[in-house]
Amino acid sequence: MGLGYAVRSRLGKYEPAVSEAYRSAFIDLGDLATTVASLAPHASRVAEIGCGDGSMANAMLARMPHVQYVGIDVADQPGRLFSGDRSRVRFVSQQSSELVATDAGTFDVVLVVDVVHHVADSERVSVLTDAADLVRPGGLLLFKDWERGRGPAHLLAYASDRYVSGDRAVRFMPLDELHGLARKAAPGFELVVECRVPPRRNNVLLALRKSATPST
């Protein structure tokens, strides 16, 4: 159990505000959600692998009013801090492979945000492959992760994941490894956008579009 969980469990009604303030030191989810909405303005069905407490869902649904959202996470109580319209969301504690078994190829957008660096090296390709398998033809896979770097921001991010979150296996990847992982996991996809998410340049977003026609 990480230090962060021990602290959050004692915050009560102040937990959402404190969690948001802490998270904003590393990433602006509102900016990320605005980018997603601009890339997929007509999306109606969105899935997120590793949805956590539901913060990204909050940001997404505020900017995409017609979206139906499915968020999965292996942790207990995924989406527990979600504060939006519950009729538009479904949070499930399950593996990504379980969602593929029931919903493969049905989502306009699939998000994987700051998940892969928490996953064991041997499982990273399979998690991202599951995400790719959920995308419908012509849809988008949005893969966002923290690029390994140097300097105070990177050291703070590592300390946050290693000691605050309590993840002893965390490993960030350099940019070329992030690209290689995306190519290996989603070979039928085209990279359409690569950008940085404020406030840290380490936040790399790769937007990959699935071919609208099956390969032969």
PDB file of C-alpha atoms in Angstrom:
ATOM      1  CA  MET A   1       0.000   0.000   0.000  1.00  0.00           C
ATOM      2  CA  GLY A   2       1.422   3.399  -0.992  1.00  0.00           C
ATOM      3  CA  LEU A   3       1.682   6.511   1.117  1.00  0.00           C
ATOM      4  CA  GLY A   4      -0.857   8.187  -1.159  1.00  0.00           C
ATOM      5  CA  TYR A   5      -3.607   5.704  -0.325  1.00  0.00           C
ATOM      6  CA  ALA A   6      -2.985   6.085   3.405  1.00  0.00           C
ATOM      7  CA  VAL A   7      -3.292   9.870   3.109  1.00  0.00           C
ATOM      8  CA  ARG A   8      -6.322   9.858   0.782  1.00  0.00           C
ATOM      9  CA  SER A   9      -8.243   7.491   3.024  1.00  0.00           C
ATOM     10  CA  ARG A  10      -8.182  10.158   5.728  1.00  0.00           C
ATOM     11  CA  LEU A  11      -9.216  13.123   3.588  1.00  0.00           C
ATOM     12  CA  GLY A  12     -12.932  12.364   3.448  1.00  0.00           C
ATOM     13  CA  LYS A  13     -14.864  14.954   1.446  1.00  0.00           C
ATOM     14  CA  TYR A  14     -11.660  16.841   0.645  1.00  0.00           C
ATOM     15  CA  GLU A  15     -10.139  13.936  -1.285  1.00  0.00           C
ATOM     16  CA  PRO A  16     -11.321  14.974  -4.785  1.00  0.00           C
ATOM     17  CA  ALA A  17      -9.947  18.509  -4.460  1.00  0.00           C
ATOM     18  CA  VAL A  18      -6.650  17.373  -2.965  1.00  0.00           C
ATOM     19  CA  SER A  19      -6.223  14.623  -5.556  1.00  0.00           C
ATOM     20  CA  GLU A  20      -6.882  17.067  -8.392  1.00  0.00           C
ATOM     21  CA  ALA A  21      -4.402  19.612  -7.015  1.00  0.00           C
ATOM     22  CA  TYR A  22      -1.744  16.930  -6.661  1.00  0.00           C
ATOM     23  CA  ARG A  23      -2.377  15.478 -10.138  1.00  0.00           C
ATOM     24  CA  SER A  24      -2.267  18.902 -11.789  1.00  0.00           C
ATOM     25  CA  ALA A  25       1.395  19.240 -10.842  1.00  0.00           C
ATOM     26  CA  PHE A  26       2.068  16.514 -13.423  1.00  0.00           C
ATOM     27  CA  ILE A  27      -0.721  16.655 -16.022  1.00  0.00           C
ATOM     28  CA  ASP A  28      -3.632  18.851 -17.066  1.00  0.00           C
ATOM     29  CA  LEU A  29      -6.413  16.325 -17.686  1.00  0.00           C
ATOM     30  CA  GLY A  30      -8.672  19.088 -18.965  1.00  0.00           C
ATOM     31  CA  ASP A  31      -6.175  19.913 -21.706  1.00  0.00           C
ATOM     32  CA  LEU A  32      -5.804  16.228 -22.562  1.00  0.00           C
ATOM     33  CA  ALA A  33      -9.584  15.773 -22.722  1.00  0.00           C
ATOM     34  CA  THR A  34      -9.913  18.830 -24.986  1.00  0.00           C
ATOM     35  CA  THR A  35      -7.334  17.310 -27.327  1.00  0.00           C
ATOM     36  CA  VAL A  36      -9.214  14.001 -27.376  1.00  0.00           C
ATOM     37  CA  ALA A  37     -12.495  15.774 -28.118  1.00  0.00           C
ATOM     38  CA  SER A  38     -10.894  17.668 -31.012  1.00  0.00           C
ATOM     39  CA  LEU A  39      -9.479  14.461 -32.493  1.00  0.00           C
ATOM     40  CA  ALA A  40     -12.767  12.551 -32.222  1.00  0.00           C
ATOM     41  CA  PRO A  41     -15.591  15.114 -32.322  1.00  0.00           C
ATOM     42  CA  HIS A  42     -18.182  12.572 -33.466  1.00  0.00           C
ATOM     43  CA  ALA A  43     -17.244   9.757 -31.092  1.00  0.00           C
ATOM     44  CA  SER A  44     -20.143   8.082 -29.331  1.00  0.00           C
ATOM     45  CA  ARG A  45     -18.443   5.236 -27.483  1.00  0.00           C
ATOM     46  CA  VAL A  46     -15.220   5.564 -25.473  1.00  0.00           C
ATOM     47  CA  ALA A  47     -13.296   3.058 -23.359  1.00  0.00           C
ATOM     48  CA  GLU A  48     -10.484   3.706 -20.923  1.00  0.00           C
ATOM     49  CA  ILE A  49      -8.089   1.001 -19.753  1.00  0.00           C
ATOM     50  CA  GLY A  50      -6.748   1.810 -16.301  1.00  0.00           C
ATOM     51  CA  CYS A  51      -9.407   4.402 -15.487  1.00  0.00           C
ATOM     52  CA  GLY A  52      -8.363   4.747 -11.846  1.00  0.00           C
ATOM     53  CA  ASP A  53     -10.586   6.956  -9.734  1.00  0.00           C
ATOM     54  CA  GLY A  54     -12.502   8.346 -12.722  1.00  0.00           C
ATOM     55  CA  SER A  55     -10.747  11.700 -13.052  1.00  0.00           C
ATOM     56  CA  MET A  56     -10.151  11.347 -16.785  1.00  0.00           C
ATOM     57  CA  ALA A  57     -13.774  10.297 -17.235  1.00  0.00           C
ATOM     58  CA  ASN A  58     -14.870  13.495 -15.491  1.00  0.00           C
ATOM     59  CA  ALA A  59     -12.773  15.605 -17.856  1.00  0.00           C
ATOM     60  CA  MET A  60     -13.820  13.664 -20.958  1.00  0.00           C
ATOM     61  CA  LEU A  61     -17.567  13.658 -20.407  1.00  0.00           C
ATOM     62  CA  ALA A  62     -17.595  17.363 -19.638  1.00  0.00           C
ATOM     63  CA  ARG A  63     -16.203  17.992 -23.131  1.00  0.00           C
ATOM     64  CA  MET A  64     -17.948  15.202 -25.047  1.00  0.00           C
ATOM     65  CA  PRO A  65     -21.629  15.448 -24.081  1.00  0.00           C
ATOM     66  CA  HIS A  66     -22.857  12.625 -26.343  1.00  0.00           C
ATOM     67  CA  VAL A  67     -20.318   9.983 -25.358  1.00  0.00           C
ATOM     68  CA  GLN A  68     -21.070   6.731 -23.578  1.00  0.00           C
ATOM     69  CA  TYR A  69     -18.010   5.716 -21.570  1.00  0.00           C
ATOM     70  CA  VAL A  70     -16.693   2.402 -20.216  1.00  0.00           C
ATOM     71  CA  GLY A  71     -13.825   2.507 -17.725  1.00  0.00           C
ATOM     72  CA  ILE A  72     -11.988  -0.569 -16.486  1.00  0.00           C
ATOM     73  CA  ASP A  73      -9.282  -1.026 -13.885  1.00  0.00           C
ATOM     74  CA  VAL A  74      -7.846  -3.957 -11.957  1.00  0.00           C
ATOM     75  CA  ALA A  75      -8.110  -1.981  -8.714  1.00  0.00           C
ATOM     76  CA  ASP A  76     -11.149  -2.135  -6.479  1.00  0.00           C
ATOM     77  CA  GLN A  77     -13.837   0.533  -6.941  1.00  0.00           C
ATOM     78  CA  PRO A  78     -12.791   2.029 -10.277  1.00  0.00           C
ATOM     79  CA  GLY A  79     -14.358   5.422 -10.889  1.00  0.00           C
ATOM     80  CA  ARG A  80     -15.061   6.042  -7.209  1.00  0.00           C
ATOM     81  CA  LEU A  81     -14.406   9.795  -7.524  1.00  0.00           C
ATOM     82  CA  PHE A  82     -16.435  10.238 -10.709  1.00  0.00           C
ATOM     83  CA  SER A  83     -18.885  13.088 -10.180  1.00  0.00           C
ATOM     84  CA  GLY A  84     -20.611  13.392 -13.554  1.00  0.00           C
ATOM     85  CA  ASP A  85     -23.675  11.832 -15.147  1.00  0.00           C
ATOM     86  CA  ARG A  86     -23.699   8.181 -14.046  1.00  0.00           C
ATOM     87  CA  SER A  87     -26.183   7.263 -16.780  1.00  0.00           C
ATOM     88  CA  ARG A  88     -23.416   7.766 -19.344  1.00  0.00           C
ATOM     89  CA  VAL A  89     -20.704   5.677 -17.677  1.00  0.00           C
ATOM     90  CA  ARG A  90     -19.939   2.128 -16.663  1.00  0.00           C
ATOM     91  CA  PHE A  91     -17.002   1.328 -14.403  1.00  0.00           C
ATOM     92  CA  VAL A  92     -15.879  -2.289 -14.063  1.00  0.00           C
ATOM     93  CA  SER A  93     -13.066  -3.942 -12.122  1.00  0.00           C
ATOM     94  CA  GLN A  94     -11.641  -6.318 -14.726  1.00  0.00           C
ATOM     95  CA  GLN A  95      -8.686  -7.104 -16.961  1.00  0.00           C
ATOM     96  CA  SER A  96      -8.431  -5.551 -20.411  1.00  0.00           C
ATOM     97  CA  SER A  97      -8.617  -9.030 -21.984  1.00  0.00           C
ATOM     98  CA  GLU A  98     -12.052  -9.522 -20.419  1.00  0.00           C
ATOM     99  CA  LEU A  99     -13.387  -6.397 -22.084  1.00  0.00           C
ATOM    100  CA  VAL A 100     -11.915  -7.529 -25.411  1.00  0.00           C
ATOM    101  CA  ALA A 101     -13.794 -10.812 -25.063  1.00  0.00           C
ATOM    102  CA  THR A 102     -17.134  -8.981 -25.002  1.00  0.00           C
ATOM    103  CA  ASP A 103     -16.574  -5.661 -26.813  1.00  0.00           C
ATOM    104  CA  ALA A 104     -13.795  -6.072 -29.384  1.00  0.00           C
ATOM    105  CA  GLY A 105     -13.901  -3.561 -32.234  1.00  0.00           C
ATOM    106  CA  THR A 106     -16.787  -1.512 -30.868  1.00  0.00           C
ATOM    107  CA  PHE A 107     -15.245   1.696 -29.497  1.00  0.00           C
ATOM    108  CA  ASP A 108     -14.646   4.943 -31.379  1.00  0.00           C
ATOM    109  CA  VAL A 109     -11.880   5.908 -28.944  1.00  0.00           C
ATOM    110  CA  VAL A 110      -9.817   3.838 -26.527  1.00  0.00           C
ATOM    111  CA  LEU A 111      -7.646   5.597 -23.935  1.00  0.00           C
ATOM    112  CA  VAL A 112      -4.587   4.267 -22.146  1.00  0.00           C
ATOM    113  CA  VAL A 113      -3.376   7.111 -19.934  1.00  0.00           C
ATOM    114  CA  ASP A 114      -0.349   6.707 -17.646  1.00  0.00           C
ATOM    115  CA  VAL A 115      -0.923   2.980 -17.311  1.00  0.00           C
ATOM    116  CA  VAL A 116       1.821   1.199 -19.215  1.00  0.00           C
ATOM    117  CA  HIS A 117       4.727   2.389 -17.052  1.00  0.00           C
ATOM    118  CA  HIS A 118       3.028   0.618 -14.133  1.00  0.00           C
ATOM    119  CA  VAL A 119       2.778  -2.666 -16.053  1.00  0.00           C
ATOM    120  CA  ALA A 120       5.500  -5.333 -16.027  1.00  0.00           C
ATOM    121  CA  ASP A 121       7.677  -5.232 -19.141  1.00  0.00           C
ATOM    122  CA  SER A 122       6.498  -8.692 -20.162  1.00  0.00           C
ATOM    123  CA  GLU A 123       2.853  -7.540 -20.204  1.00  0.00           C
ATOM    124  CA  ARG A 124       3.094  -4.108 -21.816  1.00  0.00           C
ATOM    125  CA  VAL A 125       2.557  -5.229 -25.384  1.00  0.00           C
ATOM    126  CA  SER A 126      -0.450  -7.369 -24.453  1.00  0.00           C
ATOM    127  CA  VAL A 127      -2.179  -4.522 -22.589  1.00  0.00           C
ATOM    128  CA  LEU A 128      -1.740  -2.136 -25.491  1.00  0.00           C
ATOM    129  CA  THR A 129      -2.752  -4.860 -27.959  1.00  0.00           C
ATOM    130  CA  ASP A 130      -5.968  -5.315 -25.991  1.00  0.00           C
ATOM    131  CA  ALA A 131      -6.573  -1.575 -26.309  1.00  0.00           C
ATOM    132  CA  ALA A 132      -6.007  -1.764 -30.071  1.00  0.00           C
ATOM    133  CA  ASP A 133      -8.390  -4.724 -30.359  1.00  0.00           C
ATOM    134  CA  LEU A 134     -11.176  -2.679 -28.763  1.00  0.00           C
ATOM    135  CA  VAL A 135     -11.002   0.062 -31.420  1.00  0.00           C
ATOM    136  CA  ARG A 136     -13.486  -0.058 -34.284  1.00  0.00           C
ATOM    137  CA  PRO A 137     -12.256   0.353 -37.885  1.00  0.00           C
ATOM    138  CA  GLY A 138     -11.452   4.031 -38.385  1.00  0.00           C
ATOM    139  CA  GLY A 139     -11.360   4.664 -34.635  1.00  0.00           C
ATOM    140  CA  LEU A 140      -8.581   6.017 -32.439  1.00  0.00           C
ATOM    141  CA  LEU A 141      -6.213   4.519 -29.903  1.00  0.00           C
ATOM    142  CA  LEU A 142      -4.872   7.271 -27.624  1.00  0.00           C
ATOM    143  CA  PHE A 143      -1.734   6.173 -25.804  1.00  0.00           C
ATOM    144  CA  LYS A 144      -0.401   8.661 -23.265  1.00  0.00           C
ATOM    145  CA  ASP A 145       2.590   7.995 -21.070  1.00  0.00           C
ATOM    146  CA  TRP A 146       5.426   9.744 -19.252  1.00  0.00           C
ATOM    147  CA  GLU A 147       8.639   9.928 -21.269  1.00  0.00           C
ATOM    148  CA  ARG A 148      11.754   9.036 -19.323  1.00  0.00           C
ATOM    149  CA  GLY A 149      13.985  12.037 -18.917  1.00  0.00           C
ATOM    150  CA  ARG A 150      16.166  13.991 -16.565  1.00  0.00           C
ATOM    151  CA  GLY A 151      15.673  16.893 -14.240  1.00  0.00           C
ATOM    152  CA  PRO A 152      13.504  17.737 -11.243  1.00  0.00           C
ATOM    153  CA  ALA A 153      10.144  17.024 -12.938  1.00  0.00           C
ATOM    154  CA  HIS A 154      11.151  13.492 -13.869  1.00  0.00           C
ATOM    155  CA  LEU A 155      12.600  12.778 -10.440  1.00  0.00           C
ATOM    156  CA  LEU A 156       9.396  14.042  -8.850  1.00  0.00           C
ATOM    157  CA  ALA A 157       7.286  11.829 -11.134  1.00  0.00           C
ATOM    158  CA  TYR A 158       9.380   8.799 -10.279  1.00  0.00           C
ATOM    159  CA  ALA A 159       9.183   9.526  -6.562  1.00  0.00           C
ATOM    160  CA  SER A 160       5.415   9.986  -6.846  1.00  0.00           C
ATOM    161  CA  ASP A 161       4.839   6.635  -8.548  1.00  0.00           C
ATOM    162  CA  ARG A 162       7.468   4.770  -6.551  1.00  0.00           C
ATOM    163  CA  TYR A 163       6.774   6.059  -3.045  1.00  0.00           C
ATOM    164  CA  VAL A 164       3.428   7.900  -3.021  1.00  0.00           C
ATOM    165  CA  SER A 165       1.587   5.399  -5.225  1.00  0.00           C
ATOM    166  CA  GLY A 166       3.643   2.534  -3.847  1.00  0.00           C
ATOM    167  CA  ASP A 167       4.513   0.981  -7.223  1.00  0.00           C
ATOM    168  CA  ARG A 168       7.902  -0.663  -6.800  1.00  0.00           C
ATOM    169  CA  ALA A 169       7.968  -1.922 -10.403  1.00  0.00           C
ATOM    170  CA  VAL A 170       7.399   1.419 -12.141  1.00  0.00           C
ATOM    171  CA  ARG A 171       9.576   1.952 -15.220  1.00  0.00           C
ATOM    172  CA  PHE A 172       9.308   4.905 -17.572  1.00  0.00           C
ATOM    173  CA  MET A 173      10.295   4.497 -21.217  1.00  0.00           C
ATOM    174  CA  PRO A 174      12.260   6.758 -23.564  1.00  0.00           C
ATOM    175  CA  LEU A 175      10.404   8.151 -26.569  1.00  0.00           C
ATOM    176  CA  ASP A 176      11.754   5.634 -29.067  1.00  0.00           C
ATOM    177  CA  GLU A 177      10.586   2.765 -26.851  1.00  0.00           C
ATOM    178  CA  LEU A 178       7.104   4.303 -26.578  1.00  0.00           C
ATOM    179  CA  HIS A 179       6.935   4.477 -30.380  1.00  0.00           C
ATOM    180  CA  GLY A 180       8.240   0.923 -30.720  1.00  0.00           C
ATOM    181  CA  LEU A 181       5.672  -0.374 -28.248  1.00  0.00           C
ATOM    182  CA  ALA A 182       2.857   1.332 -30.155  1.00  0.00           C
ATOM    183  CA  ARG A 183       4.041  -0.091 -33.489  1.00  0.00           C
ATOM    184  CA  LYS A 184       4.311  -3.605 -32.086  1.00  0.00           C
ATOM    185  CA  ALA A 185       0.948  -3.557 -30.303  1.00  0.00           C
ATOM    186  CA  ALA A 186      -1.025  -1.769 -33.034  1.00  0.00           C
ATOM    187  CA  PRO A 187       0.544  -2.674 -36.407  1.00  0.00           C
ATOM    188  CA  GLY A 188      -2.581  -1.819 -38.398  1.00  0.00           C
ATOM    189  CA  PHE A 189      -2.731   1.730 -37.032  1.00  0.00           C
ATOM    190  CA  GLU A 190      -1.372   5.002 -38.420  1.00  0.00           C
ATOM    191  CA  LEU A 191       0.180   7.613 -36.133  1.00  0.00           C
ATOM    192  CA  VAL A 192      -1.884  10.751 -36.816  1.00  0.00           C
ATOM    193  CA  VAL A 193      -0.837  13.003 -33.927  1.00  0.00           C
ATOM    194  CA  GLU A 194       2.051  13.156 -31.507  1.00  0.00           C
ATOM    195  CA  CYS A 195       1.927  15.950 -28.957  1.00  0.00           C
ATOM    196  CA  ARG A 196       2.863  16.981 -25.430  1.00  0.00           C
ATOM    197  CA  VAL A 197       0.332  17.532 -22.669  1.00  0.00           C
ATOM    198  CA  PRO A 198       0.872  20.467 -20.272  1.00  0.00           C
ATOM    199  CA  PRO A 199       2.336  21.291 -17.899  1.00  0.00           C
ATOM    200  CA  ARG A 200       5.232  18.820 -18.417  1.00  0.00           C
ATOM    201  CA  ARG A 201       6.974  17.994 -21.683  1.00  0.00           C
ATOM    202  CA  ASN A 202       7.396  14.431 -20.425  1.00  0.00           C
ATOM    203  CA  ASN A 203       3.674  13.875 -21.084  1.00  0.00           C
ATOM    204  CA  VAL A 204       3.654  12.281 -24.558  1.00  0.00           C
ATOM    205  CA  LEU A 205       0.382  11.547 -26.349  1.00  0.00           C
ATOM    206  CA  LEU A 206       0.362   9.256 -29.390  1.00  0.00           C
ATOM    207  CA  ALA A 207      -2.908   9.217 -31.341  1.00  0.00           C
ATOM    208  CA  LEU A 208      -3.148   6.192 -33.638  1.00  0.00           C
ATOM    209  CA  ARG A 209      -5.943   5.611 -36.126  1.00  0.00           C
ATOM    210  CA  LYS A 210      -7.077   2.106 -37.058  1.00  0.00           C
ATOM    211  CA  SER A 211      -7.457   1.430 -40.753  1.00  0.00           C
ATOM    212  CA  ALA A 212     -11.068   1.787 -41.866  1.00  0.00           C
ATOM    213  CA  THR A 213     -10.691  -1.248 -44.122  1.00  0.00           C
ATOM    214  CA  PRO A 214      -9.411  -4.641 -42.995  1.00  0.00           C
ATOM    215  CA  SER A 215      -5.982  -5.641 -44.249  1.00  0.00           C
ATOM    216  CA  THR A 216      -5.798  -8.468 -46.761  1.00  0.00           C
TER     217      THR A 216
END
